[in-house]
Short mmCIF file of C-alpha atoms in Angstrom, two decimals:
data_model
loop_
_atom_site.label_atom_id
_atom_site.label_comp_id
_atom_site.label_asym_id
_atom_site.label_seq_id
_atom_site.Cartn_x
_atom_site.Cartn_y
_atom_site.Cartn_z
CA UNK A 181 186.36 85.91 -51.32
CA UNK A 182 189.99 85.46 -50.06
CA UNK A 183 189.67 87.52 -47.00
CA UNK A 184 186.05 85.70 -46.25
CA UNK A 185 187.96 81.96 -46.86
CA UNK A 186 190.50 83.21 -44.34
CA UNK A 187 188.09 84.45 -41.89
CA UNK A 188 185.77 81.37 -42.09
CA UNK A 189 189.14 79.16 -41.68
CA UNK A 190 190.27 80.55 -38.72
CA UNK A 191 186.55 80.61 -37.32
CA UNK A 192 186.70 77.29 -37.62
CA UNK A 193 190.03 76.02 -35.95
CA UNK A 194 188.84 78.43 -33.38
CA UNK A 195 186.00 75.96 -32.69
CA UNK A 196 187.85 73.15 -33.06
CA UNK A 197 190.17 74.38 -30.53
CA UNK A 198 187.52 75.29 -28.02
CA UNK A 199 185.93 72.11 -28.90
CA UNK A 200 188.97 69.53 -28.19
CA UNK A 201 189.40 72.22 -24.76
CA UNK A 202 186.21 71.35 -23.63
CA UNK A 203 186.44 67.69 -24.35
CA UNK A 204 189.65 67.51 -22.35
CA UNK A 205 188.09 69.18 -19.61
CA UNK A 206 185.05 66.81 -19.66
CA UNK A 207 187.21 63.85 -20.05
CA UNK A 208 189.81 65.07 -17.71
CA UNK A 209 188.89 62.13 -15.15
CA UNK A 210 188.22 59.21 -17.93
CA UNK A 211 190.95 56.99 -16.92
CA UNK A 212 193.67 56.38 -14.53
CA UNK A 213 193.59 56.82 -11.60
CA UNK A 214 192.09 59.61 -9.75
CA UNK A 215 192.75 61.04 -5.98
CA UNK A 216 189.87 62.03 -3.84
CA UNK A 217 189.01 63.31 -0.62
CA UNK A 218 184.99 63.63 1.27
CA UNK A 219 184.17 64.68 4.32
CA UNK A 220 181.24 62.88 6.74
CA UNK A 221 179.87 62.76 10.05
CA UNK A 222 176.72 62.42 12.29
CA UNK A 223 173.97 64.48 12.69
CA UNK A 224 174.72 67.11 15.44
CA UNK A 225 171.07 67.02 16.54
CA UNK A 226 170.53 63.68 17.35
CA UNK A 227 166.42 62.81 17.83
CA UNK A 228 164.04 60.60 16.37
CA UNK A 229 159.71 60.90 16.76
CA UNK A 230 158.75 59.55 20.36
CA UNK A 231 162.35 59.32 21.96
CA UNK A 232 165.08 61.73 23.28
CA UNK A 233 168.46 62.25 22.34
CA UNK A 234 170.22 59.65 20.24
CA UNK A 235 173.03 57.34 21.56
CA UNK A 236 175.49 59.81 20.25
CA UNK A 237 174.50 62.32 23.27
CA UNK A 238 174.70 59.33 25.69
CA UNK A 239 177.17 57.07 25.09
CA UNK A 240 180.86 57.67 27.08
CA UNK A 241 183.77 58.36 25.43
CA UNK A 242 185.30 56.97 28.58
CA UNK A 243 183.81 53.64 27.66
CA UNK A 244 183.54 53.76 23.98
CA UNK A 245 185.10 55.27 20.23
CA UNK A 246 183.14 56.28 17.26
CA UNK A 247 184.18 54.22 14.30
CA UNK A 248 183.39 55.58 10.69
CA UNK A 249 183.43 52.96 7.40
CA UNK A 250 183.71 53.84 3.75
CA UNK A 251 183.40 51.58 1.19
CA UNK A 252 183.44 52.18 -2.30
CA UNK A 253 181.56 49.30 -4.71
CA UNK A 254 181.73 50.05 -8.38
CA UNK A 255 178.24 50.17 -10.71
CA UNK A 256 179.71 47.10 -12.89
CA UNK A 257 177.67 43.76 -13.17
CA UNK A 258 178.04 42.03 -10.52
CA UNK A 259 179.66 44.99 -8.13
CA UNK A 260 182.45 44.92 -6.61
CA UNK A 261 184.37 46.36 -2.95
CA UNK A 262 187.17 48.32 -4.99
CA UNK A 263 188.07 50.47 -0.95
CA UNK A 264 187.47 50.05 2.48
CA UNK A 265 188.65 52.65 4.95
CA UNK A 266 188.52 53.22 8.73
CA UNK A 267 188.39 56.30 10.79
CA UNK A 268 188.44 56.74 14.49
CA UNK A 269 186.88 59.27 17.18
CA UNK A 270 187.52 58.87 20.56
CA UNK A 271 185.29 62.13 21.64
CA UNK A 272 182.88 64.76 20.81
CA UNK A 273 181.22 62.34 18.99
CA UNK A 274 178.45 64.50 17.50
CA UNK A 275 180.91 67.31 16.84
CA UNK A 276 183.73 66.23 14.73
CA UNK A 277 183.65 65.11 11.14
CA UNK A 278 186.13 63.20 9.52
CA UNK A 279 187.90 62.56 5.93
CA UNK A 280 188.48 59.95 3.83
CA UNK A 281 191.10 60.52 1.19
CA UNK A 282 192.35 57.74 -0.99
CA UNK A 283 193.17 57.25 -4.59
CA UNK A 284 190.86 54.98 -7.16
CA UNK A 285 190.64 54.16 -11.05
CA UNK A 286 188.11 56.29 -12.45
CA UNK A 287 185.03 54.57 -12.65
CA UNK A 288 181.34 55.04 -11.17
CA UNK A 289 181.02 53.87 -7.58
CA UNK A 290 178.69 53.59 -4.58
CA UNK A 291 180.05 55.12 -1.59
CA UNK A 292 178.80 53.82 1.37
CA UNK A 293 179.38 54.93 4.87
CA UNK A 294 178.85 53.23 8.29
CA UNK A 295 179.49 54.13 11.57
CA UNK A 296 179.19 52.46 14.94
CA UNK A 297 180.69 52.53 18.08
CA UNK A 298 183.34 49.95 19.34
CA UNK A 299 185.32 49.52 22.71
CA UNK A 300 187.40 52.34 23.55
CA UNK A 301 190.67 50.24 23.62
CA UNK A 302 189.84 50.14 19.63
CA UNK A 303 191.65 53.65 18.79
CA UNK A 304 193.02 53.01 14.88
CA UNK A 305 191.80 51.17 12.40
CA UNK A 306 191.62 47.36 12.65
CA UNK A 307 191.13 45.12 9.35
CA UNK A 308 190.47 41.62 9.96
CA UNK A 309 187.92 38.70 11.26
CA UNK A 310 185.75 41.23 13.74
CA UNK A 311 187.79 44.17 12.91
CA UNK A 312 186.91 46.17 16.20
CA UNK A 313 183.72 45.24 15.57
CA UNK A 314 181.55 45.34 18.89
CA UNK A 315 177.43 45.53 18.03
CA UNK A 316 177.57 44.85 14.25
CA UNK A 317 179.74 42.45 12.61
CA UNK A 318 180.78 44.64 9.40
CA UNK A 319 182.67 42.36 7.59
CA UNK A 320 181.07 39.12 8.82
CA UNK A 321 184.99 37.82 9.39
CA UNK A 322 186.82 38.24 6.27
CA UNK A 323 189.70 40.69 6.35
CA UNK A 324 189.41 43.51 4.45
CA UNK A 325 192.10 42.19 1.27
CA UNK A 326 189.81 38.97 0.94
CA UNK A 327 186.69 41.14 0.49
CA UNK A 328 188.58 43.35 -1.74
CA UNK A 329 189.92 40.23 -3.90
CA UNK A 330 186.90 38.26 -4.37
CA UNK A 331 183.74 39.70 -5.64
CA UNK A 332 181.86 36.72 -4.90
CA UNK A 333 181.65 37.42 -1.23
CA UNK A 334 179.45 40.11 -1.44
CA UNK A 335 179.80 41.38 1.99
CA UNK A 336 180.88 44.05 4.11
CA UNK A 337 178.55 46.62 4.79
CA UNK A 338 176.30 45.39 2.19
CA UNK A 339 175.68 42.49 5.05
CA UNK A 340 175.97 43.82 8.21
CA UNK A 341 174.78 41.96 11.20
CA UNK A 342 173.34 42.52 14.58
CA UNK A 343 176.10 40.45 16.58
CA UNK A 344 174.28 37.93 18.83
CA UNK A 345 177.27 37.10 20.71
CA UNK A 346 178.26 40.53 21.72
CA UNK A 347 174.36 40.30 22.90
CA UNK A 348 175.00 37.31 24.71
CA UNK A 349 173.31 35.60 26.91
CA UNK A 350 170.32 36.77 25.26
CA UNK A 351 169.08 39.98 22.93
CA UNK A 352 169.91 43.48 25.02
CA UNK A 353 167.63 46.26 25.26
CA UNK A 354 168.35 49.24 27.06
CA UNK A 355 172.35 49.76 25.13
CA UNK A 356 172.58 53.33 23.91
CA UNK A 357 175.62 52.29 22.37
CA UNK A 358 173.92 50.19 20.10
CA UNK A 359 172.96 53.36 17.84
CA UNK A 360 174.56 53.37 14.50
CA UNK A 361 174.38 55.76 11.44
CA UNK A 362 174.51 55.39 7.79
CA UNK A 363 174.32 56.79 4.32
CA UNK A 364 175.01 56.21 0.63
CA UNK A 365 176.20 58.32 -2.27
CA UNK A 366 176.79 57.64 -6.21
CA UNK A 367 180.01 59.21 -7.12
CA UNK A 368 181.36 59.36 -10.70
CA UNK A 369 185.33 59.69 -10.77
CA UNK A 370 185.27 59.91 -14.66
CA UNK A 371 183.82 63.17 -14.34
CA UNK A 372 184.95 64.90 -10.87
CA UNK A 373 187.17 64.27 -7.91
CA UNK A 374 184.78 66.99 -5.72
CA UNK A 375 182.62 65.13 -3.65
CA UNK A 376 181.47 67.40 -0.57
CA UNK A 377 180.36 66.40 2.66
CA UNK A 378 178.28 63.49 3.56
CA UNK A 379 175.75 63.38 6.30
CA UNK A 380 175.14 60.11 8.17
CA UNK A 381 171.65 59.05 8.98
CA UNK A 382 170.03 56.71 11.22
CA UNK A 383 168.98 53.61 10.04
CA UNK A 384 166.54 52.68 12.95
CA UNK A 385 163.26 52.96 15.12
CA UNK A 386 163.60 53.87 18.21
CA UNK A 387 161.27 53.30 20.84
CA UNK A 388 161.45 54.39 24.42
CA UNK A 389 159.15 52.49 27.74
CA UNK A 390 158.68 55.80 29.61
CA UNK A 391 157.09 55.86 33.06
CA UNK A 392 155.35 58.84 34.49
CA UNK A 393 154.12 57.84 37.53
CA UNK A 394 156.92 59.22 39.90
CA UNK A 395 156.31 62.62 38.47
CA UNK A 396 152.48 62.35 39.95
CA UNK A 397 154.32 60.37 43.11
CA UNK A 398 152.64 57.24 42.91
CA UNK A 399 155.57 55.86 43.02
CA UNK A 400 157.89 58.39 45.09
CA UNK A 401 158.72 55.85 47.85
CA UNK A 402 159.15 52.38 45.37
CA UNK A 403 161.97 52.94 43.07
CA UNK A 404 162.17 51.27 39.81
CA UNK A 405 165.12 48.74 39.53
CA UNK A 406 164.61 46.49 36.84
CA UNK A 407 162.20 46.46 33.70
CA UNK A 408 161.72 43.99 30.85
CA UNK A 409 160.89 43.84 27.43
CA UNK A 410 159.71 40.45 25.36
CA UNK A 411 159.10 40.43 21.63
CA UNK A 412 156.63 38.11 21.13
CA UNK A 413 154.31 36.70 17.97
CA UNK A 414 157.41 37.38 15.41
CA UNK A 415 159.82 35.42 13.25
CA UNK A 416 160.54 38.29 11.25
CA UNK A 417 162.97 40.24 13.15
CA UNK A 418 165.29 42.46 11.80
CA UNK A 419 168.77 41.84 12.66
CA UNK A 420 170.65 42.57 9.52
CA UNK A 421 171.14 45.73 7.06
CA UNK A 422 172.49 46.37 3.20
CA UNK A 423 174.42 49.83 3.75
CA UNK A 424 174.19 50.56 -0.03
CA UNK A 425 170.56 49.23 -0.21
CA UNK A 426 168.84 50.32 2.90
CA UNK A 427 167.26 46.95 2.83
CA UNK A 428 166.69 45.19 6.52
CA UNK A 429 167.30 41.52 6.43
CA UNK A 430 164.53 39.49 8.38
CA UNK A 431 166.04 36.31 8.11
CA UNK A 432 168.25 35.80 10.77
CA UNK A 433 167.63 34.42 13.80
CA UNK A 434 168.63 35.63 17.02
CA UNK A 435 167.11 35.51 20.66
CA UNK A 436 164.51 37.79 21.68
CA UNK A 437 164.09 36.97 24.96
CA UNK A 438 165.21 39.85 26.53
CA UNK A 439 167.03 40.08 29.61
CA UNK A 440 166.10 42.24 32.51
CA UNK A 441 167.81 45.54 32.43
CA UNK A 442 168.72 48.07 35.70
CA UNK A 443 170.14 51.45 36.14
CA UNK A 444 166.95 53.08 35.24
CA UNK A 445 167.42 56.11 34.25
CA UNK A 446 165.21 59.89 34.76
CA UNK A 447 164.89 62.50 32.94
CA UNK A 448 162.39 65.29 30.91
CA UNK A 449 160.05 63.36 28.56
CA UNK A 450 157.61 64.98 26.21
CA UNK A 451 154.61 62.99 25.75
CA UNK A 452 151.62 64.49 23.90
CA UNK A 453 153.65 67.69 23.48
CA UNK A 454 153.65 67.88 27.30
CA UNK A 455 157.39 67.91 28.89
CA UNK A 456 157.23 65.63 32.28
CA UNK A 457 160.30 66.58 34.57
CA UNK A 458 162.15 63.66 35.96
CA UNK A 459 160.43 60.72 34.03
CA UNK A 460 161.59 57.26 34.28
CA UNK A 461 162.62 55.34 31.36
CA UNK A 462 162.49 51.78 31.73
CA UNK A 463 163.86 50.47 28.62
CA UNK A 464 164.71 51.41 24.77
CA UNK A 465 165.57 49.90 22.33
CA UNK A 466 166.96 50.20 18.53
CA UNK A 467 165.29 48.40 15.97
CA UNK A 468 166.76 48.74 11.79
CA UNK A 469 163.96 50.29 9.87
CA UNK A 470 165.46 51.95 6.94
CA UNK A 471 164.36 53.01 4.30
CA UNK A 472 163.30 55.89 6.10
CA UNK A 473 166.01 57.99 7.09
CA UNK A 474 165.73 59.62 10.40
CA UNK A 475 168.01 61.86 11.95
#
């Protein structure tokens, strides 16, 4: 009976032991602060149904940077921006990922990425009222401490806008630059500091005006200069986008008279599954569309 006490006794603080082990490891991350480091970037194969290659495979990087956001927004009632971070590309825009590494109190979060591309003279990070912004006002003019210091704004990339006056003097079709990516992921610091990589999507429609008629040589001898696109019959435009929702905001109110646009541009269009060499493409244009994610 002795030597079955004994052996039942240490049975148990062996349990107990590898009980309280595997608490500690569960609840390694349940407070303090906790140090973390993920990885993100665009798609390297940038197309969407009915168009070509994305902005991404167009846009200069003698012109223009790549700008990556994170924010983090905790799960509490009412959420709020607990991190906001910047990163920078200035090439190779569809072939070089960056990291965000930062240190937070260990809590659930949203983390929500953005990224856009700004002037090229924008090459760190800028927090403040347009904050490099150039297409999308990201922050809607708060700096980045005020957004972090009062909940009650609510904004950042949970309210980012199409910017009319970088569209000025009216809305601008035709912009490859004006392609943007986006994505969101729940991340639980109680539990793990190991996030992995990220992959941005596109948030938008994109539709292409394609002409074919200089590949049949209708037009061989009357070169297309100009083009222009009108929205007509709607007051329900999308010019705005929650990050962390994937939500489009219809209710703000910009110009859609657009202007004429010039430099027309060839190249091979598929149309009907049938490639057309030296196509003309009069216009294009990006239009927010999420939920649907499209690469």
């Amino acid at each position: 009976m002795i030597k079955k006490f004994n052996w039942l006794l240490i049975a148990a603080i062996t349990i107990m032991m590898s009980s309280c082990t595997a608490d500690d490891m569960k609840n390694s991350y349940n407070q303090g602060m906790v140090d973390f480091t993920v990885k993100t970037a665009i798609p390297h194969g940038i197309t969407t149904y009915a168009s070509h290659n994305g902005g991404a495979t167009n846009v200069s990087s003698t012109y223009y940077n790549l700008r990556y956001i994170l924010e983090a927004w905790t799960k509490e009632s009412p959420p709020r921006l607990a991190y906001r971070g910047y990163r920078i590309v200035q090439n190779n825009f569809t072939g070089t990922s960056v990291d965000f590494t930062a240190r937070l109190l260990a809590l659930e979060y949203d983390f929500v990425f953005w990224a856009d591309f700004v002037d090229a003279s924008v090459t760190a990070p800028v927090s403040g009222a347009g904050a490099g912004d150039l297409y999308y006002k990201t922050n809607d003019g708060y700096t980045d401490a005020q957004l972090i210091a009062d909940p009650t704004l609510d904004k950042g990339l949970t309210d980012i806008l199409l910017r009319q006056d970088a569209l000025a003097p009216a809305y601008n079709v035709s912009d490859e630059a004006r392609d943007a990516f986006y994505a969101v992921k729940s991340v639980d610091l109680r539990t793990t500091s190991q996030i992995g990589a990220v992959t941005l999507y596109r948030p938008f429609g994109k539709f292409r005006l394609v002409s074919l008629d200089v590949v049949d040589g209708y037009l061989s001898t009357t070169p297309i200069l100009k083009s222009k696109i009108e929205y007509t019959g709607t007051t329900d435009f999308p010019a705005g986008f929650n990050a962390q929702t994937g939500a489009v905001n219809t209710s703000v109110t910009i110009d859609l008279s657009a202007p004429l646009t010039s430099g027309i541009e060839t190249e091979t269009a598929v149309v009907g599954g049938v490639n057309y060499p030296n196509a003309s493409i009069l216009a294009l244009d990006y239009i927010f569309a999420a939920p649907t994610q499209t690469a």
